[in-house]
Each structure stands twice: as C-alpha cells, then as structure tokens.
Amino acid sequence: MSANASAPAGQVPDAAGHFGRFGGRFVPEALVAALDELDAAYRKAMTDEAFLAEFGALLRDYAGTPSLLYSAERFSAKAGARILLKREDLNHTGAHKVRNVLGQALLTKRMGKKRVIAETGAGQHGVATATAAALFDLECVVYMGEVDTERQSLNVARMRMLGATVVPVTTGSRTLKDAMNEAMRDWVANVDDTHYLIGTAAGPHPFPEMVRDFVRGIGEEARQQCLDLTGTLPDAVAACVGGGSNALGIFHAFVPDTGVRLYGFEAGGEGVETGRHAASITGGSAGVLHGTRTYVLQNSDGQTIESHSISAGLDYPGVGPEHAWLHDSGRASYAPVTDREAMAAFELLCRTEGIIPAIESAHALAGALKIAPTLAAELGRGPLIVVNLSGRGDKDVHTAGEYFGILDKE
Amino acid sequence: MSRIGVAFDKARADGRAVLVGCMPAGFPTVEGSIAAMTAMVEAGVDVIEVEIPYSDPVMDGPVIQKASDIALAGGVRTADTLRIIEAVAATGAPVVTMTYWNPIEQYGVDAFARDLAAAGGTGLITPDLIPEEADEWLAASDAHGLDRTFLVSPSSTDARLRMTVEHCRGFVYATAIMGVTGARAQTSGAAPILVSRLREVTDLPVGVGLGVGTGAQAGTVAGYADGVIVGSALVRCLLDPPDEAAGLTALRTLSAELAEGVRNPVR
C-alpha cells in the first residue's frame, strides 16, 4: 500500500514524497485535498515554459540573482582553505528565502488563492513572504513565536510595513515549531482560499521537494560560478541546517558530483551534550513532526523537546526529510556547531571581509573553519570550499551586540 | 464485532446516537482524569475517547492544547495513558484512544497495539495518520484485534472517502467543519452533507465531531449521525472552575445534558 515500498529503486522522493524511510504526509485528512492540489500545480508549473520564464525573470530582475560567488581572501587566509562565499545575503530581502517565496507566491496566484500564511523563526521567511505578498497583492498573515517577536523585533516591524499581519504565538515554547502548529491550524480552517507558504524544505509532501526545487538555483549558480572562477569543482560545500532549505538549495546541483563533499552544520547551541541545542540529525532520532517523518528532537514518548540556538532561524527541533535521507545514505555529512563557534566565525567574517553574516550563516562559516584542516591534511593541499552565505546579519545586530558586549549601556 | 460496534448497534436500536466524550489522559492529573472520565460514564457518556497528550497537537484548538500541556507538564507518560485506559475500561464503557502518530511510533506500533488491547482499549482514532502512511498500524491493529478510526473531512474527495472507509473498522470519524477542535456557537452545515456522502460508500457507523458543545447541538447532530463526539466543551468544565470538585460537577451536568441531547435526535 505504501508508495514507499513500490517506488522504483533510486527514485527520490517517490510519488508520495518519501525519501527512503523519511518524508511522506502525516497530516489531518482535511489538508490532503489542498496538498494534492498544490502538488498538481507545482508539477505542472515545473514543466510550463511560461511559469519558468516568469519565475526566472522575477529571480533576475526583482530578487537580484544570480548572487555573486565571492572569493574571500582574508577569511581564507585565516581558514587555511580557499573559501568562496555564495552571497545569498545580497538577494532582495537579504537571504536565500526570497527564491522560495517567489516560486510559491506565483503558484498561489495560479491556484487562484487570495491569501498566504507563513510561519517564521528569525523573521527572514516572514519578511520574504510579506514582500512577495505585497508584490502579488495577496493578503498575508505571519505566525511567529512570541519569543522570536521579541528577539527579532525589527523584522516584525518590516513585515508590518509590508502590509502583513504578524500574529505572536503564545503556545508551547513560543518559537518556530509553535508558529508552525498555529499556521497548520489556520490552514486547516481556511484551506479553500489560503496557501500555506512553508519557509523551508520540511512539512508534508510536496513541500520538501517543491521548496528544494525553488531554491536549487543557488547550487546550480554556484557550481557554474566555481567552474568559471577556478576551473574546477570545489572539494566541499558547506551550509547551515535548520529546516535546511539553504543547504538543499546549494547541495542539490552537487549531489551527482561524488567528488564534492557536502557538509551540513546544525545548531549545536550550548553543546549537543548539554541537551540545549537544535541539532536534530546529530542529537535527535527518527520521528514524525509537522507532517513529515524525519529526525526530531524528542523524548522517549515522542514528545517534542524544545530546541535552543542563538540563531532564531535554526532554532527548530526538526529538519527537512531530504537531509535525513542524505545523512542516512552518507552522501552528506552533518555536524553540530555551537553558539560560541558560530559567533567566533561571525566576528571573523566581519573583521576580515567587512561582511556581517546572519548568525545562521555563521554556523556554515564556523563549520568550514572546522573542516578545513582535516581536508587539507587529507588532500595534501589547501582545500577549496564553497560556503553558502545564506543571509545577511542586519537582523542579528542586536543579538550579536549583546553577545559581544559592545552595546552602549542605557 | 468490537465493543464500539455493539454500542452503536444498541443505540441505533434505541433510536438514538452514541455519545462519545473526549478527555486528555493525565489532565488535570492521572488520578483526576480517571475520576473525570468515570464521572462522564456515570452521567451518561457511552464511549470514552482518551486522548494521548502531545506537544504539537495541530488538529486541536486552544482548550485541548492547554489541557494537554497541563498533563505533559504534570509528567504524564504514554504508559500512564494505558493505565488510565485500563481503569476507565473497567467501568464497562468502551474506551477508544485518540492519538497523534509520533507517540505511537516511539512506543513501537505493535507494542502499543498489544498493550492497548491488553488494557481493554478498543482501538485508535488517528488525526494525523492517513491510510496511505498506515501500513504498520494496519498490520498491528489486525494482529491485536483493534478498531481503526481514520478521519474524513468535508474536503475529502469521493475517492478518498471510499478508500478511507475501506481501512476503517468500528466507526469512521467525520470532521464536521474545516478547522480544529473547539466548541462553536453554530453546528456545521457541511456535516450532514458529509455524512450523507459517507452513507453512499459505507455501512460503518459515523461519528461526527468538532464544534459540538451543548445538548441542543448534540440533538441536531444525532439527527443525522450515529455518534456525537464532544471534546473541548467537556474539557473546559475542568479548566475553568476554581477547584476539582466544582469541575467534576460541571462535567457531570454537561455530560447529562449531552446524553439527553443524543436521546432526542432532531430529524
């Protein structure tokens, strides 16, 4: 009965959205019709020249892609590796997420829906969704954990300026996972006229596959840019992983290049051993959360454990199912990066390159710093590493200022 | 036939609907929830639906989520839920379990089915498990003789209604509205249509839930459904009052009102 068992070997995901033992649909029946409608619209769009042309034009003329691939010389000198930064932080709205929201907003229009809802952690996806909603004249409601509305108040203001309604979520841990619960509840009740614009490659089928497809341009661009710049493919690609869309976006084009190592860096918080972290793959176990089977932070009863990270965008107790599968299959490697390591890399990029990264992206930078010596020893030369600089750090200035103790006292 | 099936047959013979009352396990405490469910049975609730509290209950509104949070904060474990089910089943009322899927997957699907059957539970209502993802549960419920209640919705296509009822045993749960649990001022106009669509494809008893909170609403739903499922309104009886005794009194009063309602179907 399960499509999982009957799918042709090697076809990932299968028609029901299974990545090996992960993925699928664990949702109320009320949502199945909408997910089927979305799946059909998405598959039609991906082979529709008119859709692809419109999406491509928006990415180019509105979002400002392809983003640069920048050779970070001074950072490289400190890293002992040649580091190429995929500058997704330069995209309109300041992160890779604009790619996904433009794709989904176009689909929303095609499905004839007038309203989008979204969940957001750091606020980046909320801002991106509010932006696309303004551009496409859609009503927009963003659910955001109350804890996050406090630590990301500037992004709350940005969403409101763009015309979105921001709903602080006060249930549970009052962070991203609870915002996602609340958005799902809204969707169940308003599915006729509403699209749930999920911000990462997680959730029920077809979201993980669809979101990956909308952001996979990151890796396609980076691969070609790396070849143009260096004449070779990189030794490794590094990205941070919360839900995991930026990482899948940059990994996807490199998956067939078996000589290119793929590294996903999860939020290790205060250290995986302390229990205060958001590293679902390295510190969690297989389970079902938010409509998909994946790695989850949970207790032995299957109750979700609250995650912790200095980065609101990585502070989520699950991960996209394709990452769970890439981990199990061994094609990608996942490791935790602590708050402390991420902030050290954050500071290093600021001081060496004059680029303030998102704290999320600082996890990828820290990961690159960690793998560089090992790769160098193995290769017998300085490695070439592409790092996805998935977002800019303007939103994190307050958090980072407090962390480094550089804010003037009142 | 399962004990749930017997309850539906008996009610049908009496010209009334079955009253199903839901309460999260361990709310407000393990012993408190046993007392509450026992009081519901004594006041006329036919079938007790024990909900396993879950940290991320996306089909539940604020009332049941709050009660679930209280239960979890009190430290209730899945094993406690089985103990509660055993205690409530001892009253003689059929006990069905409502659960999100992850707690079952972590307990072990077959192990849970085995222990649920041993505790006297009749089966599971699975709000976030659709038949396509249910292979393991289909096998375990067959192996241990348990009922399977999947949900259908006003948005379900005819093909999905047929497919879903084929996998149900005991009864099918029709969600009256597009939304989450919680009492509402008006009963749903979509529910009678959904129930009549179900009648075309199954002889299984149909329980209708979501939004029912008064005796009058229960009577209305009893006019077209075989079972009336009430959750949030009963839970609120225990959330609002100042102490447990007052809560139990309110719970008995509402249970009796609902029991009266299902005995007076509005046709």
Short mmCIF file of N, CA, C and O in Angstrom, two decimals, chain A residues 42 45-46 48-66 96-107 110 132 135-136 210-218 220-221:
data_model
loop_
_atom_site.label_atom_id
_atom_site.label_comp_id
_atom_site.label_asym_id
_atom_site.label_seq_id
_atom_site.Cartn_x
_atom_site.Cartn_y
_atom_site.Cartn_z
N TYR A 42 2.24 22.46 -8.76
CA TYR A 42 3.70 22.54 -8.77
C TYR A 42 4.29 21.72 -9.92
O TYR A 42 5.17 22.18 -10.66
N ALA A 45 3.63 23.43 -13.15
CA ALA A 45 4.43 24.66 -13.29
C ALA A 45 5.87 24.34 -13.67
O ALA A 45 6.48 25.04 -14.48
N MET A 46 6.41 23.26 -13.10
CA MET A 46 7.82 22.98 -13.33
C MET A 46 8.12 22.52 -14.76
O MET A 46 9.28 22.47 -15.17
N ASP A 48 6.15 24.00 -17.26
CA ASP A 48 5.44 25.03 -18.02
C ASP A 48 6.41 26.18 -18.32
O ASP A 48 6.87 26.87 -17.42
N GLU A 49 6.70 26.34 -19.61
CA GLU A 49 7.67 27.36 -20.02
C GLU A 49 7.28 28.75 -19.53
O GLU A 49 8.14 29.53 -19.11
N ALA A 50 6.00 29.05 -19.56
CA ALA A 50 5.54 30.39 -19.16
C ALA A 50 5.83 30.62 -17.67
O ALA A 50 6.31 31.68 -17.27
N PHE A 51 5.56 29.59 -16.86
CA PHE A 51 5.83 29.72 -15.43
C PHE A 51 7.32 29.89 -15.18
O PHE A 51 7.75 30.78 -14.44
N LEU A 52 8.10 29.04 -15.81
CA LEU A 52 9.54 29.08 -15.58
C LEU A 52 10.14 30.41 -16.04
O LEU A 52 11.04 30.96 -15.39
N ALA A 53 9.59 30.94 -17.13
CA ALA A 53 10.09 32.23 -17.62
C ALA A 53 9.74 33.35 -16.63
O ALA A 53 10.56 34.21 -16.33
N GLU A 54 8.52 33.31 -16.12
CA GLU A 54 8.10 34.35 -15.17
C GLU A 54 8.91 34.25 -13.88
O GLU A 54 9.36 35.27 -13.33
N PHE A 55 9.10 33.03 -13.40
CA PHE A 55 9.89 32.80 -12.18
C PHE A 55 11.33 33.28 -12.40
O PHE A 55 11.90 34.00 -11.57
N GLY A 56 11.88 32.91 -13.54
CA GLY A 56 13.26 33.30 -13.85
C GLY A 56 13.42 34.82 -13.93
O GLY A 56 14.40 35.38 -13.43
N ALA A 57 12.44 35.48 -14.52
CA ALA A 57 12.52 36.93 -14.65
C ALA A 57 12.44 37.60 -13.28
O ALA A 57 13.16 38.56 -12.99
N LEU A 58 11.57 37.07 -12.42
CA LEU A 58 11.46 37.63 -11.06
C LEU A 58 12.76 37.43 -10.29
O LEU A 58 13.22 38.33 -9.59
N LEU A 59 13.34 36.25 -10.41
CA LEU A 59 14.59 35.97 -9.70
C LEU A 59 15.69 36.93 -10.16
O LEU A 59 16.49 37.42 -9.36
N ARG A 60 15.69 37.21 -11.45
CA ARG A 60 16.75 38.06 -12.00
C ARG A 60 16.48 39.54 -11.72
O ARG A 60 17.32 40.24 -11.18
N ASP A 61 15.28 40.00 -12.08
CA ASP A 61 15.02 41.43 -12.08
C ASP A 61 14.55 41.95 -10.73
O ASP A 61 14.68 43.13 -10.44
N TYR A 62 13.98 41.07 -9.92
CA TYR A 62 13.43 41.52 -8.64
C TYR A 62 14.31 41.09 -7.48
O TYR A 62 14.61 41.87 -6.59
N ALA A 63 14.71 39.82 -7.48
CA ALA A 63 15.48 39.30 -6.35
C ALA A 63 16.98 39.57 -6.49
O ALA A 63 17.70 39.54 -5.50
N GLY A 64 17.42 39.83 -7.71
CA GLY A 64 18.84 40.15 -7.89
C GLY A 64 19.75 38.94 -8.00
O GLY A 64 20.91 39.00 -7.62
N THR A 65 19.24 37.83 -8.49
CA THR A 65 20.09 36.66 -8.68
C THR A 65 20.48 36.59 -10.16
O THR A 65 19.82 37.21 -11.00
N PRO A 66 21.48 35.83 -10.54
CA PRO A 66 22.33 35.01 -9.67
C PRO A 66 23.13 35.85 -8.68
O PRO A 66 23.63 36.92 -9.03
N HIS A 96 18.46 33.78 1.12
CA HIS A 96 18.08 32.87 0.04
C HIS A 96 16.58 32.68 -0.04
O HIS A 96 16.05 32.23 -1.05
N LYS A 97 15.87 33.00 1.05
CA LYS A 97 14.46 32.63 1.15
C LYS A 97 13.57 33.29 0.11
O LYS A 97 12.49 32.80 -0.20
N VAL A 98 14.03 34.40 -0.47
CA VAL A 98 13.21 35.09 -1.47
C VAL A 98 12.94 34.18 -2.67
O VAL A 98 11.89 34.27 -3.31
N ARG A 99 13.87 33.28 -2.96
CA ARG A 99 13.68 32.38 -4.11
C ARG A 99 12.45 31.50 -3.90
O ARG A 99 11.61 31.34 -4.80
N ASN A 100 12.37 30.92 -2.71
CA ASN A 100 11.24 30.05 -2.39
C ASN A 100 9.92 30.81 -2.38
O ASN A 100 8.92 30.34 -2.94
N VAL A 101 9.90 31.98 -1.76
CA VAL A 101 8.61 32.68 -1.66
C VAL A 101 8.13 33.17 -3.03
O VAL A 101 6.92 33.17 -3.28
N LEU A 102 9.04 33.55 -3.89
CA LEU A 102 8.59 33.98 -5.22
C LEU A 102 7.97 32.80 -5.97
O LEU A 102 6.93 32.93 -6.61
N GLY A 103 8.60 31.64 -5.87
CA GLY A 103 8.05 30.45 -6.51
C GLY A 103 6.67 30.10 -5.97
O GLY A 103 5.72 29.89 -6.74
N GLN A 104 6.57 30.07 -4.66
CA GLN A 104 5.28 29.70 -4.07
C GLN A 104 4.21 30.77 -4.27
O GLN A 104 3.03 30.46 -4.42
N ALA A 105 4.62 32.03 -4.25
CA ALA A 105 3.63 33.10 -4.48
C ALA A 105 3.08 33.02 -5.91
O ALA A 105 1.88 33.20 -6.13
N LEU A 106 3.95 32.72 -6.86
CA LEU A 106 3.47 32.53 -8.23
C LEU A 106 2.48 31.37 -8.31
O LEU A 106 1.44 31.46 -8.97
N LEU A 107 2.79 30.29 -7.61
CA LEU A 107 1.87 29.14 -7.59
C LEU A 107 0.54 29.52 -6.94
O LEU A 107 -0.53 29.09 -7.39
N ARG A 110 -1.55 31.13 -9.37
CA ARG A 110 -2.03 30.15 -10.36
C ARG A 110 -3.16 29.31 -9.82
O ARG A 110 -4.04 28.87 -10.56
N ALA A 132 6.67 39.16 -0.98
CA ALA A 132 6.03 38.56 -2.15
C ALA A 132 4.53 38.84 -2.13
O ALA A 132 3.92 39.08 -3.18
N LEU A 135 4.00 42.26 -3.42
CA LEU A 135 4.25 42.28 -4.86
C LEU A 135 3.09 41.66 -5.65
O LEU A 135 2.73 42.12 -6.73
N PHE A 136 2.51 40.60 -5.09
CA PHE A 136 1.45 39.87 -5.81
C PHE A 136 0.05 40.23 -5.33
O PHE A 136 -0.91 39.59 -5.71
N MET A 210 9.26 20.53 -3.36
CA MET A 210 8.94 21.77 -4.07
C MET A 210 9.84 22.92 -3.62
O MET A 210 10.38 23.66 -4.45
N VAL A 211 10.01 23.05 -2.31
CA VAL A 211 10.85 24.14 -1.80
C VAL A 211 12.29 23.95 -2.30
O VAL A 211 12.96 24.90 -2.73
N ARG A 212 12.77 22.72 -2.25
CA ARG A 212 14.10 22.45 -2.78
C ARG A 212 14.21 22.89 -4.24
O ARG A 212 15.19 23.51 -4.65
N ASP A 213 13.19 22.58 -5.02
CA ASP A 213 13.25 22.94 -6.44
C ASP A 213 13.27 24.45 -6.64
O ASP A 213 13.90 24.95 -7.57
N PHE A 214 12.56 25.18 -5.78
CA PHE A 214 12.55 26.64 -5.93
C PHE A 214 13.87 27.27 -5.51
O PHE A 214 14.18 28.38 -5.93
N VAL A 215 14.65 26.60 -4.65
CA VAL A 215 15.91 27.21 -4.19
C VAL A 215 17.14 26.54 -4.80
O VAL A 215 18.26 26.95 -4.52
N ARG A 216 16.93 25.53 -5.62
CA ARG A 216 18.09 24.78 -6.10
C ARG A 216 18.97 25.59 -7.05
O ARG A 216 20.10 25.18 -7.36
N GLY A 217 18.45 26.74 -7.50
CA GLY A 217 19.26 27.65 -8.32
C GLY A 217 20.53 28.08 -7.61
O GLY A 217 21.54 28.39 -8.26
N ILE A 218 20.50 28.10 -6.29
CA ILE A 218 21.69 28.50 -5.52
C ILE A 218 22.87 27.62 -5.91
O ILE A 218 23.96 28.11 -6.24
N GLU A 220 23.04 25.49 -8.52
CA GLU A 220 23.29 25.49 -9.96
C GLU A 220 24.19 26.67 -10.33
O GLU A 220 25.14 26.53 -11.11
N GLU A 221 23.86 27.84 -9.74
CA GLU A 221 24.69 29.02 -9.99
C GLU A 221 26.10 28.81 -9.43
O GLU A 221 27.10 29.07 -10.12
#
